[in-house]
mmCIF file of N, CA, C and O in Angstrom:
data_model
loop_
_atom_site.group_PDB
_atom_site.id
_atom_site.type_symbol
_atom_site.label_atom_id
_atom_site.label_comp_id
_atom_site.label_asym_id
_atom_site.label_seq_id
_atom_site.Cartn_x
_atom_site.Cartn_y
_atom_site.Cartn_z
ATOM 1 N N LYS A 273 0.832 -1.187 0.000
ATOM 2 C CA LYS A 273 0.000 0.000 0.000
ATOM 3 C C LYS A 273 0.870 1.241 0.000
ATOM 4 O O LYS A 273 1.934 1.251 0.618
ATOM 5 N N GLU A 274 0.385 2.256 -0.646
ATOM 6 C CA GLU A 274 1.106 3.513 -0.627
ATOM 7 C C GLU A 274 1.189 4.024 0.807
ATOM 8 O O GLU A 274 0.235 3.938 1.575
ATOM 9 N N GLY A 275 2.345 4.497 1.172
ATOM 10 C CA GLY A 275 2.549 5.019 2.511
ATOM 11 C C GLY A 275 2.945 3.978 3.535
ATOM 12 O O GLY A 275 3.201 4.294 4.681
ATOM 13 N N ALA A 276 2.997 2.712 3.127
ATOM 14 C CA ALA A 276 3.398 1.647 4.052
ATOM 15 C C ALA A 276 4.882 1.798 4.373
ATOM 16 O O ALA A 276 5.659 2.277 3.547
ATOM 17 N N ASP A 277 5.249 1.399 5.557
ATOM 18 C CA ASP A 277 6.641 1.449 5.972
ATOM 19 C C ASP A 277 7.416 0.336 5.262
ATOM 20 O O ASP A 277 7.146 -0.853 5.477
ATOM 21 N N VAL A 278 8.347 0.695 4.403
ATOM 22 C CA VAL A 278 9.088 -0.263 3.596
ATOM 23 C C VAL A 278 9.815 -1.271 4.468
ATOM 24 O O VAL A 278 9.797 -2.474 4.190
ATOM 25 N N LYS A 279 10.451 -0.816 5.528
ATOM 26 C CA LYS A 279 11.199 -1.731 6.390
ATOM 27 C C LYS A 279 10.272 -2.770 7.011
ATOM 28 O O LYS A 279 10.604 -3.953 7.052
ATOM 29 N N THR A 280 9.111 -2.363 7.465
ATOM 30 C CA THR A 280 8.156 -3.292 8.064
ATOM 31 C C THR A 280 7.667 -4.304 7.039
ATOM 32 O O THR A 280 7.581 -5.504 7.320
ATOM 33 N N VAL A 281 7.346 -3.846 5.834
ATOM 34 C CA VAL A 281 6.889 -4.741 4.769
ATOM 35 C C VAL A 281 7.987 -5.734 4.411
ATOM 36 O O VAL A 281 7.748 -6.942 4.300
ATOM 37 N N ALA A 282 9.206 -5.249 4.238
ATOM 38 C CA ALA A 282 10.325 -6.117 3.864
ATOM 39 C C ALA A 282 10.605 -7.161 4.940
ATOM 40 O O ALA A 282 10.809 -8.338 4.640
ATOM 41 N N GLU A 283 10.617 -6.737 6.191
ATOM 42 C CA GLU A 283 10.875 -7.676 7.286
ATOM 43 C C GLU A 283 9.763 -8.724 7.384
ATOM 44 O O GLU A 283 10.027 -9.900 7.626
ATOM 45 N N SER A 284 8.530 -8.311 7.165
ATOM 46 C CA SER A 284 7.410 -9.251 7.192
ATOM 47 C C SER A 284 7.536 -10.277 6.078
ATOM 48 O O SER A 284 7.315 -11.475 6.278
ATOM 49 N N MET A 285 7.921 -9.817 4.889
ATOM 50 C CA MET A 285 8.123 -10.738 3.770
ATOM 51 C C MET A 285 9.224 -11.737 4.100
ATOM 52 O O MET A 285 9.060 -12.943 3.930
ATOM 53 N N LYS A 286 10.341 -11.224 4.575
ATOM 54 C CA LYS A 286 11.499 -12.068 4.865
ATOM 55 C C LYS A 286 11.186 -13.093 5.940
ATOM 56 O O LYS A 286 11.566 -14.263 5.831
ATOM 57 N N ASN A 287 10.493 -12.684 6.971
ATOM 58 C CA ASN A 287 10.227 -13.570 8.102
ATOM 59 C C ASN A 287 9.089 -14.554 7.869
ATOM 60 O O ASN A 287 8.996 -15.562 8.567
ATOM 61 N N ASN A 288 8.228 -14.278 6.906
ATOM 62 C CA ASN A 288 7.044 -15.110 6.729
ATOM 63 C C ASN A 288 6.981 -15.876 5.410
ATOM 64 O O ASN A 288 6.024 -16.614 5.194
ATOM 65 N N ILE A 289 7.967 -15.721 4.554
ATOM 66 C CA ILE A 289 7.937 -16.421 3.266
ATOM 67 C C ILE A 289 8.130 -17.918 3.470
ATOM 68 O O ILE A 289 8.919 -18.347 4.297
ATOM 69 N N ASP A 290 7.360 -18.693 2.752
ATOM 70 C CA ASP A 290 7.502 -20.146 2.765
ATOM 71 C C ASP A 290 8.389 -20.516 1.576
ATOM 72 O O ASP A 290 7.934 -20.483 0.430
ATOM 73 N N THR A 291 9.643 -20.847 1.835
ATOM 74 C CA THR A 291 10.604 -21.096 0.753
ATOM 75 C C THR A 291 10.310 -22.371 -0.025
ATOM 76 O O THR A 291 10.957 -22.645 -1.024
ATOM 77 N N ARG A 292 9.346 -23.136 0.399
ATOM 78 C CA ARG A 292 8.960 -24.345 -0.329
ATOM 79 C C ARG A 292 7.686 -24.156 -1.156
ATOM 80 O O ARG A 292 7.351 -24.998 -1.970
ATOM 81 N N LYS A 293 6.970 -23.081 -0.937
ATOM 82 C CA LYS A 293 5.658 -22.919 -1.550
ATOM 83 C C LYS A 293 5.712 -22.692 -3.058
ATOM 84 O O LYS A 293 4.891 -23.212 -3.788
ATOM 85 N N TRP A 294 6.639 -21.908 -3.540
ATOM 86 C CA TRP A 294 6.610 -21.479 -4.931
ATOM 87 C C TRP A 294 7.570 -22.230 -5.836
ATOM 88 O O TRP A 294 7.637 -21.956 -7.029
ATOM 89 N N VAL A 295 8.343 -23.129 -5.300
ATOM 90 C CA VAL A 295 9.278 -23.895 -6.114
ATOM 91 C C VAL A 295 9.154 -25.373 -5.773
ATOM 92 O O VAL A 295 8.618 -25.729 -4.736
ATOM 93 N N CYS A 296 9.631 -26.221 -6.637
ATOM 94 C CA CYS A 296 9.506 -27.676 -6.446
ATOM 95 C C CYS A 296 10.335 -28.181 -5.273
ATOM 96 O O CYS A 296 10.017 -29.208 -4.688
ATOM 97 N N VAL A 297 11.406 -27.494 -4.987
ATOM 98 C CA VAL A 297 12.258 -27.849 -3.858
ATOM 99 C C VAL A 297 12.449 -26.595 -3.018
ATOM 100 O O VAL A 297 12.103 -25.502 -3.428
ATOM 101 N N GLU A 298 13.003 -26.774 -1.853
ATOM 102 C CA GLU A 298 13.201 -25.615 -0.989
ATOM 103 C C GLU A 298 14.284 -24.690 -1.530
ATOM 104 O O GLU A 298 15.372 -25.138 -1.901
ATOM 105 N N ALA A 299 13.985 -23.404 -1.574
ATOM 106 C CA ALA A 299 14.990 -22.412 -1.944
ATOM 107 C C ALA A 299 15.923 -22.225 -0.757
ATOM 108 O O ALA A 299 15.478 -22.125 0.377
ATOM 109 N N ASP A 300 17.216 -22.186 -1.026
ATOM 110 C CA ASP A 300 18.172 -22.040 0.066
ATOM 111 C C ASP A 300 18.980 -20.748 -0.023
ATOM 112 O O ASP A 300 19.903 -20.540 0.736
ATOM 113 N N ASP A 301 18.622 -19.889 -0.966
ATOM 114 C CA ASP A 301 19.307 -18.611 -1.142
ATOM 115 C C ASP A 301 18.221 -17.543 -1.268
ATOM 116 O O ASP A 301 17.554 -17.454 -2.290
ATOM 117 N N LEU A 302 18.028 -16.757 -0.205
ATOM 118 C CA LEU A 302 16.939 -15.789 -0.151
ATOM 119 C C LEU A 302 17.464 -14.432 0.287
ATOM 120 O O LEU A 302 18.308 -14.350 1.181
ATOM 121 N N GLN A 303 16.995 -13.388 -0.388
ATOM 122 C CA GLN A 303 17.323 -12.022 0.019
ATOM 123 C C GLN A 303 16.091 -11.144 -0.140
ATOM 124 O O GLN A 303 15.278 -11.355 -1.045
ATOM 125 N N VAL A 304 15.975 -10.161 0.729
ATOM 126 C CA VAL A 304 14.945 -9.135 0.630
ATOM 127 C C VAL A 304 15.665 -7.790 0.649
ATOM 128 O O VAL A 304 16.453 -7.516 1.552
ATOM 129 N N VAL A 305 15.407 -6.991 -0.372
ATOM 130 C CA VAL A 305 16.015 -5.669 -0.472
ATOM 131 C C VAL A 305 14.946 -4.669 -0.875
ATOM 132 O O VAL A 305 13.885 -5.037 -1.370
ATOM 133 N N SER A 306 15.246 -3.404 -0.663
ATOM 134 C CA SER A 306 14.312 -2.367 -1.093
ATOM 135 C C SER A 306 15.071 -1.204 -1.702
ATOM 136 O O SER A 306 16.252 -0.992 -1.455
ATOM 137 N N TYR A 307 14.318 -0.465 -2.522
ATOM 138 C CA TYR A 307 14.801 0.782 -3.094
ATOM 139 C C TYR A 307 13.606 1.721 -3.077
ATOM 140 O O TYR A 307 12.581 1.438 -3.714
ATOM 141 N N GLY A 308 13.705 2.791 -2.324
ATOM 142 C CA GLY A 308 12.547 3.674 -2.176
ATOM 143 C C GLY A 308 11.405 2.903 -1.538
ATOM 144 O O GLY A 308 11.567 2.291 -0.491
ATOM 145 N N ASP A 309 10.255 2.877 -2.221
ATOM 146 C CA ASP A 309 9.099 2.166 -1.682
ATOM 147 C C ASP A 309 8.849 0.827 -2.378
ATOM 148 O O ASP A 309 7.775 0.253 -2.284
ATOM 149 N N VAL A 310 9.856 0.317 -3.090
ATOM 150 C CA VAL A 310 9.739 -0.957 -3.781
ATOM 151 C C VAL A 310 10.553 -2.012 -3.022
ATOM 152 O O VAL A 310 11.738 -1.808 -2.746
ATOM 153 N N VAL A 311 9.898 -3.123 -2.681
ATOM 154 C CA VAL A 311 10.567 -4.225 -1.988
ATOM 155 C C VAL A 311 10.692 -5.396 -2.956
ATOM 156 O O VAL A 311 9.729 -5.738 -3.644
ATOM 157 N N MET A 312 11.886 -5.978 -3.031
ATOM 158 C CA MET A 312 12.098 -7.156 -3.862
ATOM 159 C C MET A 312 12.515 -8.317 -2.977
ATOM 160 O O MET A 312 13.444 -8.193 -2.178
ATOM 161 N N LEU A 313 11.839 -9.443 -3.117
ATOM 162 C CA LEU A 313 12.221 -10.688 -2.467
ATOM 163 C C LEU A 313 12.636 -11.635 -3.571
ATOM 164 O O LEU A 313 11.905 -11.826 -4.541
ATOM 165 N N ILE A 314 13.820 -12.204 -3.444
ATOM 166 C CA ILE A 314 14.298 -13.176 -4.435
ATOM 167 C C ILE A 314 14.746 -14.416 -3.690
ATOM 168 O O ILE A 314 15.415 -14.328 -2.671
ATOM 169 N N MET A 315 14.303 -15.566 -4.191
ATOM 170 C CA MET A 315 14.753 -16.827 -3.607
ATOM 171 C C MET A 315 15.023 -17.799 -4.729
ATOM 172 O O MET A 315 14.269 -17.878 -5.697
ATOM 173 N N VAL A 316 16.152 -18.487 -4.623
ATOM 174 C CA VAL A 316 16.565 -19.463 -5.628
ATOM 175 C C VAL A 316 17.184 -20.664 -4.930
ATOM 176 O O VAL A 316 17.623 -20.582 -3.791
ATOM 177 N N GLY A 317 17.218 -21.754 -5.644
ATOM 178 C CA GLY A 317 17.931 -22.934 -5.177
ATOM 179 C C GLY A 317 19.370 -22.840 -5.640
ATOM 180 O O GLY A 317 19.634 -22.476 -6.787
ATOM 181 N N SER A 318 20.302 -23.166 -4.777
ATOM 182 C CA SER A 318 21.721 -23.049 -5.148
ATOM 183 C C SER A 318 22.099 -24.014 -6.255
ATOM 184 O O SER A 318 23.116 -23.828 -6.917
ATOM 185 N N ASP A 319 21.282 -25.013 -6.499
ATOM 186 C CA ASP A 319 21.583 -25.978 -7.549
ATOM 187 C C ASP A 319 21.223 -25.469 -8.943
ATOM 188 O O ASP A 319 21.463 -26.137 -9.939
ATOM 189 N N THR A 320 20.681 -24.254 -9.046
ATOM 190 C CA THR A 320 20.287 -23.703 -10.344
ATOM 191 C C THR A 320 21.432 -23.030 -11.081
ATOM 192 O O THR A 320 21.307 -22.716 -12.258
ATOM 193 N N GLY A 321 22.519 -22.778 -10.381
ATOM 194 C CA GLY A 321 23.636 -22.067 -10.991
ATOM 195 C C GLY A 321 23.475 -20.552 -10.923
ATOM 196 O O GLY A 321 24.306 -19.818 -11.438
ATOM 197 N N MET A 322 22.387 -20.089 -10.328
ATOM 198 C CA MET A 322 22.145 -18.660 -10.154
ATOM 199 C C MET A 322 22.248 -18.340 -8.673
ATOM 200 O O MET A 322 22.156 -19.236 -7.843
ATOM 201 N N THR A 323 22.426 -17.066 -8.371
ATOM 202 C CA THR A 323 22.444 -16.638 -6.973
ATOM 203 C C THR A 323 21.464 -15.494 -6.787
ATOM 204 O O THR A 323 21.175 -14.744 -7.731
ATOM 205 N N SER A 324 20.976 -15.354 -5.572
ATOM 206 C CA SER A 324 20.094 -14.226 -5.298
ATOM 207 C C SER A 324 20.853 -12.909 -5.474
ATOM 208 O O SER A 324 20.275 -11.906 -5.886
ATOM 209 N N GLN A 325 22.152 -12.937 -5.207
ATOM 210 C CA GLN A 325 22.943 -11.705 -5.333
ATOM 211 C C GLN A 325 22.965 -11.184 -6.757
ATOM 212 O O GLN A 325 22.948 -9.969 -6.981
ATOM 213 N N SER A 326 22.966 -12.077 -7.739
ATOM 214 C CA SER A 326 22.965 -11.613 -9.130
ATOM 215 C C SER A 326 21.679 -10.854 -9.443
ATOM 216 O O SER A 326 21.689 -9.867 -10.181
ATOM 217 N N PHE A 327 20.561 -11.285 -8.862
ATOM 218 C CA PHE A 327 19.292 -10.584 -9.052
ATOM 219 C C PHE A 327 19.288 -9.265 -8.303
ATOM 220 O O PHE A 327 18.773 -8.257 -8.805
ATOM 221 N N VAL A 328 19.840 -9.253 -7.097
ATOM 222 C CA VAL A 328 19.928 -8.019 -6.313
ATOM 223 C C VAL A 328 20.785 -7.000 -7.056
ATOM 224 O O VAL A 328 20.429 -5.818 -7.155
ATOM 225 N N ASP A 329 21.899 -7.443 -7.607
ATOM 226 C CA ASP A 329 22.771 -6.543 -8.368
ATOM 227 C C ASP A 329 22.046 -5.966 -9.586
ATOM 228 O O ASP A 329 22.164 -4.778 -9.887
ATOM 229 N N ALA A 330 21.282 -6.807 -10.286
ATOM 230 C CA ALA A 330 20.523 -6.345 -11.448
ATOM 231 C C ALA A 330 19.443 -5.339 -11.029
ATOM 232 O O ALA A 330 19.224 -4.330 -11.702
ATOM 233 N N PHE A 331 18.769 -5.607 -9.909
ATOM 234 C CA PHE A 331 17.747 -4.707 -9.382
ATOM 235 C C PHE A 331 18.366 -3.348 -9.064
ATOM 236 O O PHE A 331 17.826 -2.303 -9.434
ATOM 237 N N ALA A 332 19.513 -3.363 -8.381
ATOM 238 C CA ALA A 332 20.195 -2.107 -8.038
ATOM 239 C C ALA A 332 20.596 -1.359 -9.297
ATOM 240 O O ALA A 332 20.472 -0.129 -9.366
ATOM 241 N N ASN A 333 21.036 -2.079 -10.310
ATOM 242 C CA ASN A 333 21.427 -1.463 -11.581
ATOM 243 C C ASN A 333 20.229 -0.791 -12.252
ATOM 244 O O ASN A 333 20.326 0.339 -12.721
ATOM 245 N N VAL A 334 19.104 -1.472 -12.265
ATOM 246 C CA VAL A 334 17.898 -0.908 -12.874
ATOM 247 C C VAL A 334 17.408 0.310 -12.084
ATOM 248 O O VAL A 334 16.977 1.298 -12.664
ATOM 249 N N CYS A 335 17.504 0.226 -10.759
ATOM 250 C CA CYS A 335 17.072 1.348 -9.916
ATOM 251 C C CYS A 335 18.012 2.542 -10.010
ATOM 252 O O CYS A 335 17.625 3.661 -9.715
ATOM 253 N N GLY A 336 19.255 2.261 -10.362
ATOM 254 C CA GLY A 336 20.227 3.335 -10.480
ATOM 255 C C GLY A 336 20.812 3.798 -9.170
ATOM 256 O O GLY A 336 21.293 4.912 -9.056
ATOM 257 N N GLY A 337 20.772 2.931 -8.168
ATOM 258 C CA GLY A 337 21.320 3.310 -6.881
ATOM 259 C C GLY A 337 21.511 2.128 -5.977
ATOM 260 O O GLY A 337 21.327 0.989 -6.384
ATOM 261 N N GLU A 338 21.890 2.414 -4.746
ATOM 262 C CA GLU A 338 22.090 1.343 -3.770
ATOM 263 C C GLU A 338 20.761 0.880 -3.203
ATOM 264 O O GLU A 338 19.886 1.695 -2.934
ATOM 265 N N VAL A 339 20.647 -0.420 -3.018
ATOM 266 C CA VAL A 339 19.456 -0.972 -2.394
ATOM 267 C C VAL A 339 19.740 -1.216 -0.922
ATOM 268 O O VAL A 339 20.892 -1.334 -0.507
ATOM 269 N N THR A 340 18.686 -1.305 -0.134
ATOM 270 C CA THR A 340 18.805 -1.580 1.288
ATOM 271 C C THR A 340 18.481 -3.038 1.554
ATOM 272 O O THR A 340 17.401 -3.503 1.160
ATOM 273 N N ALA A 341 19.395 -3.752 2.189
ATOM 274 C CA ALA A 341 19.160 -5.146 2.552
ATOM 275 C C ALA A 341 18.359 -5.206 3.852
ATOM 276 O O ALA A 341 18.552 -4.378 4.738
ATOM 277 N N HIS A 342 17.473 -6.182 3.934
ATOM 278 C CA HIS A 342 16.645 -6.342 5.135
ATOM 279 C C HIS A 342 16.852 -7.723 5.722
ATOM 280 O O HIS A 342 17.281 -8.626 5.111
#
């Protein structure tokens, strides 16, 4: 929602996400970051050859600035 506290939303996402719900196996690499009022949660399995950090780096690049880790 507009005006929501980004830190509270991000922490709630991070603490309550079910890492098994959206993928066939449990995701073991999870990050929650924000830029302004946009929160991004990324979770991947380490066996995919990708890392959550690569997505965080791409997000920061698109935003044009530093993101805040939660």
